[in-house]
mmCIF file of C-alpha atoms and ligand atoms in Angstrom:
data_model
loop_
_atom_site.group_PDB
_atom_site.id
_atom_site.type_symbol
_atom_site.label_atom_id
_atom_site.label_comp_id
_atom_site.label_asym_id
_atom_site.label_seq_id
_atom_site.Cartn_x
_atom_site.Cartn_y
_atom_site.Cartn_z
ATOM 1 C CA MET A 220 0.114 -0.420 0.125
ATOM 2 C CA VAL A 221 1.344 3.484 -0.339
ATOM 3 C CA THR A 222 -0.808 6.461 1.070
ATOM 4 C CA GLY A 223 -0.709 9.788 -0.181
ATOM 5 C CA SER A 224 -0.639 8.498 -3.373
ATOM 6 C CA ALA A 225 -1.869 10.887 -5.528
ATOM 7 C CA GLY A 226 1.247 13.043 -4.404
ATOM 8 C CA PHE A 227 3.877 14.468 -5.645
ATOM 9 C CA ILE A 228 6.196 11.372 -4.208
ATOM 10 C CA GLY A 229 3.934 8.785 -3.590
ATOM 11 C CA SER A 230 2.792 8.901 -7.393
ATOM 12 C CA HIS A 231 6.442 8.346 -8.138
ATOM 13 C CA LEU A 232 7.173 5.756 -5.554
ATOM 14 C CA ALA A 233 3.170 4.201 -7.809
ATOM 15 C CA HIS A 234 4.517 4.493 -10.670
ATOM 16 C CA ALA A 235 8.314 2.698 -9.472
ATOM 17 C CA LEU A 236 6.701 -0.561 -8.622
ATOM 18 C CA VAL A 237 4.183 -0.711 -10.662
ATOM 19 C CA GLN A 238 7.128 -0.727 -13.543
ATOM 20 C CA ALA A 239 8.563 -3.789 -11.378
ATOM 21 C CA GLY A 240 6.090 -6.284 -10.897
ATOM 22 C CA THR A 241 4.344 -4.792 -7.613
ATOM 23 C CA THR A 242 0.896 -4.546 -6.647
ATOM 24 C CA VAL A 243 0.059 -1.511 -5.127
ATOM 25 C CA ILE A 244 -3.190 -0.240 -3.460
ATOM 26 C CA GLY A 245 -2.828 3.886 -3.594
ATOM 27 C CA VAL A 246 -4.512 5.316 -1.529
ATOM 28 C CA ASP A 247 -5.045 9.261 -1.245
ATOM 29 C CA ARG A 248 -8.708 11.467 0.126
ATOM 30 C CA ARG A 249 -8.148 13.378 -3.506
ATOM 31 C CA ASP A 250 -9.518 12.775 -6.453
ATOM 32 C CA PRO A 251 -8.632 11.810 -9.442
ATOM 33 C CA SER A 252 -10.989 12.416 -10.962
ATOM 34 C CA THR A 253 -12.120 16.270 -9.546
ATOM 35 C CA ASP A 254 -8.943 17.538 -8.344
ATOM 36 C CA PRO A 255 -6.249 18.364 -11.271
ATOM 37 C CA THR A 256 -3.229 18.294 -9.212
ATOM 38 C CA ALA A 257 -4.129 14.386 -8.809
ATOM 39 C CA ALA A 258 -5.392 13.354 -12.009
ATOM 40 C CA ALA A 259 -1.792 14.327 -13.550
ATOM 41 C CA ASN A 260 -0.233 12.583 -10.674
ATOM 42 C CA LEU A 261 -1.945 9.761 -11.393
ATOM 43 C CA ALA A 262 -2.365 10.067 -15.228
ATOM 44 C CA ALA A 263 0.218 7.220 -16.038
ATOM 45 C CA LEU A 264 -0.757 5.173 -13.448
ATOM 46 C CA ARG A 265 -5.065 5.454 -15.213
ATOM 47 C CA GLY A 266 -5.504 1.801 -15.928
ATOM 48 C CA ARG A 267 -2.534 0.201 -15.349
ATOM 49 C CA GLN A 268 -2.641 -3.184 -14.140
ATOM 50 C CA GLY A 269 -2.013 -3.817 -10.360
ATOM 51 C CA TYR A 270 -2.943 -0.290 -10.057
ATOM 52 C CA HIS A 271 -5.316 0.517 -7.851
ATOM 53 C CA HIS A 272 -6.718 3.565 -6.556
ATOM 54 C CA VAL A 273 -9.134 3.961 -3.205
ATOM 55 C CA THR A 274 -10.183 7.585 -2.705
ATOM 56 C CA ALA A 275 -10.276 7.927 1.076
ATOM 57 C CA ASP A 276 -9.487 9.310 3.769
ATOM 58 C CA LEU A 277 -6.895 7.826 6.169
ATOM 59 C CA LEU A 278 -8.832 10.026 8.841
ATOM 60 C CA HIS A 279 -12.340 7.302 8.745
ATOM 61 C CA CYS A 280 -11.757 5.112 5.657
ATOM 62 C CA ALA A 281 -11.296 1.506 6.764
ATOM 63 C CA ILE A 282 -7.858 0.895 6.343
ATOM 64 C CA ASP A 283 -8.301 -2.893 8.106
ATOM 65 C CA PRO A 284 -9.173 -4.639 4.293
ATOM 66 C CA LEU A 285 -6.508 -2.089 2.296
ATOM 67 C CA LEU A 286 -3.795 -4.214 4.217
ATOM 68 C CA ILE A 287 -5.077 -7.346 3.726
ATOM 69 C CA ASP A 288 -1.596 -9.919 2.251
ATOM 70 C CA ALA A 289 0.136 -6.387 2.148
ATOM 71 C CA ASP A 290 4.188 -7.524 1.994
ATOM 72 C CA ALA A 291 4.352 -3.021 3.080
ATOM 73 C CA VAL A 292 3.128 -0.034 3.935
ATOM 74 C CA PHE A 293 4.634 2.922 2.364
ATOM 75 C CA HIS A 294 2.946 5.741 4.513
ATOM 76 C CA LEU A 295 3.280 9.601 2.385
ATOM 77 C CA ALA A 296 0.146 10.787 2.804
ATOM 78 C CA GLY A 297 0.188 13.646 4.978
ATOM 79 C CA ILE A 298 0.326 17.831 5.051
ATOM 80 C CA PRO A 299 3.869 19.328 3.319
ATOM 81 C CA GLY A 300 4.854 22.553 3.681
ATOM 82 C CA VAL A 301 6.744 24.173 6.325
ATOM 83 C CA ARG A 302 5.723 28.171 5.930
ATOM 84 C CA PRO A 303 1.603 27.510 5.781
ATOM 85 C CA SER A 304 1.778 25.693 8.853
ATOM 86 C CA TRP A 305 2.288 28.799 11.677
ATOM 87 C CA GLY A 306 -1.292 29.388 10.687
ATOM 88 C CA PRO A 307 -4.813 28.273 11.110
ATOM 89 C CA GLN A 308 -4.324 24.750 9.163
ATOM 90 C CA PHE A 309 -2.437 23.627 11.585
ATOM 91 C CA GLY A 310 -5.566 21.567 12.546
ATOM 92 C CA ASP A 311 -4.713 19.797 9.053
ATOM 93 C CA TYR A 312 -1.336 18.777 10.124
ATOM 94 C CA LEU A 313 -2.654 17.684 13.145
ATOM 95 C CA ALA A 314 -4.609 15.981 11.838
ATOM 96 C CA SER A 315 -3.319 14.082 8.689
ATOM 97 C CA ASN A 316 1.272 13.408 10.004
ATOM 98 C CA VAL A 317 -0.422 12.177 13.736
ATOM 99 C CA LEU A 318 -3.936 10.853 13.660
ATOM 100 C CA ALA A 319 -3.845 9.374 10.473
ATOM 101 C CA THR A 320 -0.642 7.720 10.578
ATOM 102 C CA HIS A 321 -1.865 6.204 14.345
ATOM 103 C CA ARG A 322 -4.654 4.779 12.222
ATOM 104 C CA VAL A 323 -1.991 3.306 9.640
ATOM 105 C CA LEU A 324 0.140 1.861 13.103
ATOM 106 C CA GLU A 325 -3.298 0.364 14.443
ATOM 107 C CA ALA A 326 -4.241 -1.270 10.809
ATOM 108 C CA SER A 327 -0.899 -2.876 9.675
ATOM 109 C CA THR A 328 -0.565 -4.466 13.616
ATOM 110 C CA ARG A 329 -3.903 -6.070 13.468
ATOM 111 C CA ILE A 330 -3.203 -6.905 10.445
ATOM 112 C CA GLY A 331 0.369 -8.207 10.678
ATOM 113 C CA VAL A 332 1.992 -6.657 7.999
ATOM 114 C CA PRO A 333 5.980 -6.739 8.087
ATOM 115 C CA ARG A 334 7.300 -3.721 7.169
ATOM 116 C CA LEU A 335 5.730 0.026 7.638
ATOM 117 C CA VAL A 336 7.858 3.293 6.107
ATOM 118 C CA VAL A 337 6.846 6.184 6.799
ATOM 119 C CA ALA A 338 7.919 9.239 5.453
ATOM 120 C CA SER A 339 9.451 12.393 8.045
ATOM 121 C CA SER A 340 11.446 15.111 6.998
ATOM 122 C CA SER A 341 15.093 17.210 7.364
ATOM 123 C CA SER A 342 12.964 19.711 8.954
ATOM 124 C CA VAL A 343 13.357 17.709 12.011
ATOM 125 C CA TYR A 344 16.463 18.739 12.814
ATOM 126 C CA GLY A 345 16.111 22.222 12.472
ATOM 127 C CA PRO A 346 18.622 25.481 12.400
ATOM 128 C CA THR A 347 21.911 23.362 12.632
ATOM 129 C CA ASP A 348 25.667 25.371 12.252
ATOM 130 C CA GLY A 349 26.010 23.774 8.446
ATOM 131 C CA ASP A 350 26.928 20.344 9.546
ATOM 132 C CA ALA A 351 25.715 17.639 7.819
ATOM 133 C CA SER A 352 23.061 16.158 10.127
ATOM 134 C CA CYS A 353 23.105 12.884 11.846
ATOM 135 C CA GLU A 354 20.628 10.727 12.532
ATOM 136 C CA THR A 355 21.792 10.247 15.778
ATOM 137 C CA ASP A 356 21.590 14.393 15.977
ATOM 138 C CA ARG A 357 19.321 15.342 18.788
ATOM 139 C CA PRO A 358 15.997 16.826 16.871
ATOM 140 C CA ASN A 359 15.101 20.857 17.591
ATOM 141 C CA PRO A 360 12.109 21.509 14.803
ATOM 142 C CA ALA A 361 11.631 25.060 14.125
ATOM 143 C CA SER A 362 8.019 25.182 12.659
ATOM 144 C CA PRO A 363 4.291 22.915 13.790
ATOM 145 C CA TYR A 364 4.624 21.466 10.171
ATOM 146 C CA ALA A 365 8.176 20.153 11.558
ATOM 147 C CA VAL A 366 6.791 19.304 14.975
ATOM 148 C CA THR A 367 4.043 17.072 13.831
ATOM 149 C CA LYS A 368 7.304 14.920 11.033
ATOM 150 C CA LEU A 369 8.962 14.318 14.829
ATOM 151 C CA ALA A 370 5.721 14.034 16.259
ATOM 152 C CA GLU A 371 4.856 10.861 13.132
ATOM 153 C CA GLU A 372 7.989 9.160 13.134
ATOM 154 C CA GLN A 373 8.440 9.323 16.948
ATOM 155 C CA LEU A 374 5.177 7.400 16.761
ATOM 156 C CA CYS A 375 5.804 4.962 14.277
ATOM 157 C CA LEU A 376 9.267 4.027 15.985
ATOM 158 C CA ALA A 377 7.766 3.817 19.328
ATOM 159 C CA TYR A 378 5.121 1.543 17.255
ATOM 160 C CA ALA A 379 8.114 -0.616 16.098
ATOM 161 C CA GLU A 380 9.492 -1.649 19.619
ATOM 162 C CA ARG A 381 6.603 -3.424 19.916
ATOM 163 C CA PRO A 382 6.906 -7.335 19.850
ATOM 164 C CA VAL A 383 3.781 -6.806 17.907
ATOM 165 C CA GLY A 384 3.865 -4.767 14.453
ATOM 166 C CA PRO A 385 5.861 -3.950 11.180
ATOM 167 C CA SER A 386 9.032 -3.229 11.748
ATOM 168 C CA VAL A 387 9.471 0.881 11.276
ATOM 169 C CA VAL A 388 11.705 2.410 9.186
ATOM 170 C CA ALA A 389 11.776 6.798 8.587
ATOM 171 C CA LEU A 390 12.702 8.392 5.702
ATOM 172 C CA ARG A 391 13.986 11.833 6.610
ATOM 173 C CA TYR A 392 13.187 13.641 2.801
ATOM 174 C CA PHE A 393 15.771 16.245 2.099
ATOM 175 C CA THR A 394 13.851 18.636 -0.341
ATOM 176 C CA VAL A 395 12.528 16.525 -2.150
ATOM 177 C CA TYR A 396 12.821 17.917 -6.459
ATOM 178 C CA GLY A 397 12.337 16.703 -9.850
ATOM 179 C CA PRO A 398 8.526 16.403 -11.752
ATOM 180 C CA ARG A 399 5.300 17.265 -10.717
ATOM 181 C CA GLN A 400 6.453 18.600 -7.568
ATOM 182 C CA ARG A 401 3.928 20.890 -5.566
ATOM 183 C CA ALA A 402 4.068 24.030 -7.425
ATOM 184 C CA ASP A 403 4.106 25.389 -3.074
ATOM 185 C CA MET A 404 7.951 24.554 -3.787
ATOM 186 C CA PHE A 405 10.274 26.708 -5.070
ATOM 187 C CA THR A 406 12.986 24.812 -7.616
ATOM 188 C CA HIS A 407 8.894 24.715 -9.009
ATOM 189 C CA ARG A 408 8.661 28.451 -8.988
ATOM 190 C CA ALA A 409 12.189 29.136 -10.031
ATOM 191 C CA LEU A 410 12.017 27.056 -12.870
ATOM 192 C CA TYR A 411 8.680 28.343 -14.085
ATOM 193 C CA ALA A 412 9.732 32.528 -13.962
ATOM 194 C CA ALA A 413 12.277 30.435 -15.923
ATOM 195 C CA LEU A 414 10.050 28.955 -18.394
ATOM 196 C CA THR A 415 7.108 32.429 -18.101
ATOM 197 C CA GLY A 416 9.698 35.517 -17.316
ATOM 198 C CA GLN A 417 6.498 35.978 -14.677
ATOM 199 C CA PRO A 418 8.824 37.087 -11.513
ATOM 200 C CA LEU A 419 10.457 34.676 -8.539
ATOM 201 C CA ARG A 420 9.685 35.597 -4.746
ATOM 202 C CA LEU A 421 12.913 35.599 -3.053
ATOM 203 C CA TYR A 422 12.531 34.128 0.682
ATOM 204 C CA GLY A 423 15.457 36.404 2.201
ATOM 205 C CA ASP A 424 18.778 36.833 0.173
ATOM 206 C CA GLY A 425 18.817 33.347 -1.879
ATOM 207 C CA HIS A 426 21.585 32.253 0.967
ATOM 208 C CA GLN A 427 19.577 29.399 2.300
ATOM 209 C CA ARG A 428 21.553 26.331 1.062
ATOM 210 C CA ARG A 429 19.519 22.763 0.672
ATOM 211 C CA ASP A 430 20.052 19.196 0.323
ATOM 212 C CA PHE A 431 18.238 19.169 -2.645
ATOM 213 C CA THR A 432 17.325 15.088 -3.300
ATOM 214 C CA TYR A 433 16.038 14.265 -6.939
ATOM 215 C CA ILE A 434 12.488 12.180 -7.259
ATOM 216 C CA ASP A 435 14.103 9.295 -8.769
ATOM 217 C CA ASP A 436 16.680 9.027 -5.977
ATOM 218 C CA VAL A 437 14.157 9.229 -3.119
ATOM 219 C CA VAL A 438 11.602 6.352 -4.884
ATOM 220 C CA ALA A 439 14.784 4.717 -4.897
ATOM 221 C CA ALA A 440 16.360 4.943 -1.718
ATOM 222 C CA THR A 441 12.175 4.351 -0.158
ATOM 223 C CA ILE A 442 11.272 1.026 -2.158
ATOM 224 C CA ALA A 443 15.342 -0.397 -1.303
ATOM 225 C CA ALA A 444 13.603 1.067 2.383
ATOM 226 C CA GLY A 445 10.629 -1.636 1.998
ATOM 227 C CA THR A 446 12.337 -4.477 1.157
ATOM 228 C CA VAL A 447 15.767 -4.754 3.504
ATOM 229 C CA PRO A 448 16.326 -6.740 5.547
ATOM 230 C CA ASN A 449 16.224 -5.724 9.028
ATOM 231 C CA ALA A 450 16.067 -2.077 8.457
ATOM 232 C CA HIS A 451 14.547 -0.418 11.188
ATOM 233 C CA GLY A 452 14.846 3.497 12.582
ATOM 234 C CA PRO A 453 15.796 7.275 11.289
ATOM 235 C CA ILE A 454 17.591 8.010 7.879
ATOM 236 C CA ASN A 455 18.584 10.227 6.027
ATOM 237 C CA VAL A 456 17.969 11.253 1.896
ATOM 238 C CA GLY A 457 19.619 13.576 1.056
ATOM 239 C CA GLY A 458 20.735 14.226 -2.683
ATOM 240 C CA GLY A 459 24.062 15.550 -1.545
ATOM 241 C CA SER A 460 23.807 18.758 -3.247
ATOM 242 C CA ASN A 461 24.054 21.191 -0.986
ATOM 243 C CA ALA A 462 22.958 24.002 -2.876
ATOM 244 C CA SER A 463 21.827 27.879 -2.629
ATOM 245 C CA LEU A 464 19.105 29.314 -3.562
ATOM 246 C CA LEU A 465 20.980 31.633 -5.697
ATOM 247 C CA ASP A 466 22.688 28.667 -7.273
ATOM 248 C CA VAL A 467 19.397 26.424 -8.427
ATOM 249 C CA ILE A 468 18.358 30.006 -9.326
ATOM 250 C CA ASN A 469 22.148 30.266 -11.606
ATOM 251 C CA ILE A 470 21.410 26.815 -13.276
ATOM 252 C CA ALA A 471 17.217 28.031 -14.406
ATOM 253 C CA ASN A 472 19.098 31.298 -15.703
ATOM 254 C CA SER A 473 21.347 29.048 -17.118
ATOM 255 C CA LEU A 474 19.331 26.474 -18.483
ATOM 256 C CA THR A 475 17.081 29.380 -20.526
ATOM 257 C CA GLY A 476 20.138 31.565 -21.271
ATOM 258 C CA ARG A 477 17.123 34.597 -19.613
ATOM 259 C CA GLU A 478 17.327 35.745 -16.803
ATOM 260 C CA ILE A 479 14.615 35.172 -13.054
ATOM 261 C CA GLN A 480 13.126 38.712 -12.110
ATOM 262 C CA LEU A 481 13.778 38.485 -8.415
ATOM 263 C CA HIS A 482 11.551 39.898 -5.979
ATOM 264 C CA GLN A 483 12.963 39.960 -2.511
ATOM 265 C CA ASP A 484 10.776 39.651 0.944
ATOM 266 C CA HIS A 485 11.617 38.856 4.554
ATOM 267 C CA VAL A 486 12.653 34.783 5.342
ATOM 268 C CA ARG A 487 9.554 33.580 6.317
ATOM 269 C CA ASN A 488 9.465 31.647 9.659
ATOM 270 C CA GLY A 489 10.559 28.565 10.875
ATOM 271 C CA ASP A 490 12.856 28.425 7.430
ATOM 272 C CA VAL A 491 16.479 26.950 8.019
ATOM 273 C CA LEU A 492 19.016 28.696 6.493
ATOM 274 C CA VAL A 493 20.946 25.472 5.891
ATOM 275 C CA THR A 494 19.628 21.486 5.729
ATOM 276 C CA ARG A 495 22.849 18.968 5.192
ATOM 277 C CA ALA A 496 22.133 14.953 5.454
ATOM 278 C CA ASN A 497 25.065 12.666 6.563
ATOM 279 C CA PRO A 498 24.276 9.806 3.813
ATOM 280 C CA SER A 499 26.249 6.999 5.774
ATOM 281 C CA ARG A 500 23.259 5.322 7.202
ATOM 282 C CA ALA A 501 21.691 5.345 3.355
ATOM 283 C CA GLY A 502 24.046 4.302 2.513
ATOM 284 C CA GLU A 503 25.281 1.033 5.179
ATOM 285 C CA VAL A 504 21.692 0.428 5.896
ATOM 286 C CA LEU A 505 20.046 0.771 2.620
ATOM 287 C CA GLY A 506 22.836 0.802 0.389
ATOM 288 C CA TRP A 507 21.766 3.427 -1.401
ATOM 289 C CA GLN A 508 23.840 6.907 -2.228
ATOM 290 C CA PRO A 509 22.694 10.236 -4.460
ATOM 291 C CA ARG A 510 22.947 9.768 -7.424
ATOM 292 C CA VAL A 511 21.393 12.045 -9.491
ATOM 293 C CA ASP A 512 23.445 15.159 -9.826
ATOM 294 C CA LEU A 513 21.150 18.960 -9.572
ATOM 295 C CA HIS A 514 22.564 20.156 -12.526
ATOM 296 C CA SER A 515 21.345 17.245 -14.604
ATOM 297 C CA GLY A 516 17.689 16.627 -12.964
ATOM 298 C CA LEU A 517 17.260 20.369 -12.770
ATOM 299 C CA ARG A 518 17.824 19.714 -16.962
ATOM 300 C CA ALA A 519 14.735 17.071 -16.010
ATOM 301 C CA HIS A 520 12.826 18.705 -14.568
ATOM 302 C CA MET A 521 12.436 21.499 -16.583
ATOM 303 C CA GLN A 522 11.118 19.616 -19.141
ATOM 304 C CA ALA A 523 8.411 18.437 -17.222
ATOM 305 C CA LEU A 524 7.545 21.567 -16.455
ATOM 306 C CA ALA A 525 7.608 22.190 -20.301
ATOM 307 C CA ALA A 526 6.094 19.182 -21.261
ATOM 308 C CA PRO A 527 1.627 19.739 -21.723
ATOM 309 C CA VAL A 528 0.089 17.816 -18.836
ATOM 310 C CA PRO A 529 -1.232 14.972 -19.402
ATOM 311 C CA ASP A 530 -5.119 14.407 -19.207
ATOM 312 C CA TYR A 531 -5.882 11.793 -16.609
ATOM 313 C CA SER A 532 -9.755 10.533 -18.727
ATOM 314 C CA ARG A 533 -8.079 9.792 -21.639
ATOM 315 C CA ALA A 534 -4.667 7.700 -20.228
ATOM 316 C CA ALA A 535 -5.220 4.473 -21.386
HETATM 317 P P1 NAD B 179 1.891 15.830 -0.936
HETATM 318 O O1 NAD B 179 0.923 17.184 -1.082
HETATM 319 O O2 NAD B 179 1.739 16.100 -2.792
HETATM 320 O O3 NAD B 179 1.380 13.942 -1.331
HETATM 321 C C1 NAD B 179 0.839 13.770 -0.372
HETATM 322 C C2 NAD B 179 -0.710 13.889 -0.513
HETATM 323 O O4 NAD B 179 -1.160 13.475 0.759
HETATM 324 C C3 NAD B 179 -1.800 14.414 -1.080
HETATM 325 O O5 NAD B 179 -1.873 13.842 -2.074
HETATM 326 C C4 NAD B 179 -2.954 14.133 -0.170
HETATM 327 O O6 NAD B 179 -3.729 14.243 -0.653
HETATM 328 C C5 NAD B 179 -2.219 13.222 0.956
HETATM 329 N N1 NAD B 179 -2.696 13.105 1.825
HETATM 330 C C6 NAD B 179 -2.961 13.919 2.958
HETATM 331 N N2 NAD B 179 -3.889 13.647 4.027
HETATM 332 C C7 NAD B 179 -4.462 12.803 3.512
HETATM 333 C C8 NAD B 179 -5.248 11.724 4.576
HETATM 334 N N3 NAD B 179 -5.249 11.901 5.379
HETATM 335 N N4 NAD B 179 -5.783 10.933 4.137
HETATM 336 C C9 NAD B 179 -5.706 10.289 2.774
HETATM 337 N N5 NAD B 179 -5.148 11.462 2.004
HETATM 338 C C10 NAD B 179 -4.083 12.112 2.318
HETATM 339 O O7 NAD B 179 3.003 16.420 -1.338
HETATM 340 P P2 NAD B 179 4.500 15.381 -0.635
HETATM 341 O O8 NAD B 179 5.667 16.234 -1.665
HETATM 342 O O9 NAD B 179 4.581 14.457 -2.204
HETATM 343 O O10 NAD B 179 5.271 14.764 0.434
HETATM 344 C C11 NAD B 179 5.035 13.630 0.312
HETATM 345 C C12 NAD B 179 5.275 13.055 2.238
HETATM 346 O O11 NAD B 179 6.790 13.477 2.050
HETATM 347 C C13 NAD B 179 4.423 13.934 3.198
HETATM 348 O O12 NAD B 179 4.779 13.504 4.064
HETATM 349 C C14 NAD B 179 5.454 15.357 3.333
HETATM 350 O O13 NAD B 179 5.695 15.403 4.772
HETATM 351 C C15 NAD B 179 7.065 14.155 2.957
HETATM 352 N N6 NAD B 179 8.282 14.716 2.914
HETATM 353 C C16 NAD B 179 8.327 15.071 1.560
HETATM 354 C C17 NAD B 179 9.391 16.161 1.237
HETATM 355 C C18 NAD B 179 9.545 17.035 -0.519
HETATM 356 O O14 NAD B 179 10.448 17.571 -0.515
HETATM 357 N N7 NAD B 179 8.452 17.238 -1.031
HETATM 358 C C19 NAD B 179 10.945 17.114 2.279
HETATM 359 C C20 NAD B 179 10.547 15.789 2.981
HETATM 360 C C21 NAD B 179 9.318 14.773 3.476
HETATM 361 C C1 UGA B 180 10.619 21.265 1.695
HETATM 362 C C2 UGA B 180 9.587 20.767 1.484
HETATM 363 O O1 UGA B 180 8.778 21.511 1.040
HETATM 364 C C3 UGA B 180 8.881 20.260 3.422
HETATM 365 O O2 UGA B 180 7.775 19.690 2.245
HETATM 366 C C4 UGA B 180 9.421 18.888 3.577
HETATM 367 O O3 UGA B 180 9.457 18.545 4.833
HETATM 368 C C5 UGA B 180 10.768 19.759 3.269
HETATM 369 O O4 UGA B 180 11.698 20.387 2.219
HETATM 370 C C6 UGA B 180 12.500 18.859 4.072
HETATM 371 O O5 UGA B 180 13.109 18.296 3.507
HETATM 372 O O6 UGA B 180 11.749 17.643 4.761
HETATM 373 P P1 UGA B 180 12.181 23.569 2.489
HETATM 374 O O7 UGA B 180 13.326 22.721 2.041
HETATM 375 O O8 UGA B 180 10.904 24.390 2.721
HETATM 376 O O9 UGA B 180 10.757 22.420 2.199
HETATM 377 O O10 UGA B 180 11.080 23.506 0.500
HETATM 378 P P2 UGA B 180 10.078 24.601 -0.307
HETATM 379 O O11 UGA B 180 9.687 25.097 0.038
HETATM 380 O O12 UGA B 180 10.946 24.428 -1.601
HETATM 381 O O13 UGA B 180 11.654 26.144 0.021
HETATM 382 C C7 UGA B 180 12.621 26.376 -0.109
HETATM 383 C C8 UGA B 180 13.840 27.561 0.370
HETATM 384 O O14 UGA B 180 12.996 28.303 -0.831
HETATM 385 C C9 UGA B 180 13.264 28.047 1.227
HETATM 386 O O15 UGA B 180 14.465 28.981 2.091
HETATM 387 C C10 UGA B 180 11.585 29.258 1.390
HETATM 388 O O16 UGA B 180 11.916 29.518 2.459
HETATM 389 C C11 UGA B 180 12.937 29.304 -0.451
HETATM 390 N N1 UGA B 180 11.527 29.675 -1.441
HETATM 391 C C12 UGA B 180 10.719 29.322 -1.213
HETATM 392 C C13 UGA B 180 11.179 30.983 -1.654
HETATM 393 O O17 UGA B 180 12.067 31.873 -1.612
HETATM 394 N N2 UGA B 180 10.564 31.147 -2.576
HETATM 395 C C14 UGA B 180 9.368 31.002 -2.908
HETATM 396 O O18 UGA B 180 8.126 30.904 -3.593
HETATM 397 C C15 UGA B 180 9.122 29.536 -2.523
#
């Protein structure tokens, strides 16, 4: 089962699993027949043998029947994004990231699912001094979103400590980019600005650094986390890029041969200056390392943005 399968990362994961011959039940509360983003994300999976889509909210739906015979649950459903989490939507963050996760854990335990992989986040580390973050570092979340992601992964890891229930791998993804990235994220907005000539709003001076991680690398790490025997605990999934927002802007400019018009705005609350993953544990436990460098990844992301949006209703 892949939860959040109509989302950015979940749809790529579901597609890669189906391509590998795995049967996938995808669960998401966004309905592809009415939600254009979900429709575009799921277009390549529509009608594919081996993919079964269930439109349901994990806060209320019956989860047990969806888990019969499941070898693994990839729990990616949740409300992402640092900045809106300060607002009135916090209840939604808490509900989807923590309470829905609790329901998935209870159901997985009842049915006896052997492995649960949960999408955690680099944001659990909070502000750093620029050194690479290790899974053994003390988390210090700096936003309401990050607090819910830490609660989510810790809840999963607490369940894994019991004699019954699934083993749990909590993947701490670092700022994921690539085709179908969420439209609120920086890379999407920078590439869109480069392609269209529309201005880009920069929160701060652009010297923030991120360990940008390409979607295909994230999918490979996630599949490994679902299949490698004896894996458990938190694991960083970082692309190794350690680049600034200005570096991304420069690459986008060079790809289009046009300068992005920048509108500088104030730094947003909860935004950390640097995220950087220590990749050792991912290598040791998952045998994983990132393969896609930032320039190639941004080129692929830009090509996808420039291509026509697939039509879910017409996909085979
Ligand atoms: P996304 O918003 O594109 O996908 C999340 C999906 O979860 C959405 O389709 C949404 O409808 C679904 N969902 C939310 N609440 C639900 C509920 N109660 N029941 C059923 N479905 C529900 O986000 P994304 O960028 O693909 O992120 C996926 C996961 O990875 C999230 O948990 C996010 O916190 C985590 N993460 C993302 C990044 C990143 O850079 N994108 C980095 C770190 C962690
Ligand atoms: C991203 C995801 O949005 C989170 O869901 C995820 O949990 C997190 O990565 C993670 O690594 O765990 P973030 O790093 O804030 O969070 O990624 P973006 O939303 O792409 O923002 C990156 C930087 O660009 C931030 O400094 C942000 O302030 C800046 N930004 C963003 C802009 O300057 N302008 C924009 O229009 C958008």
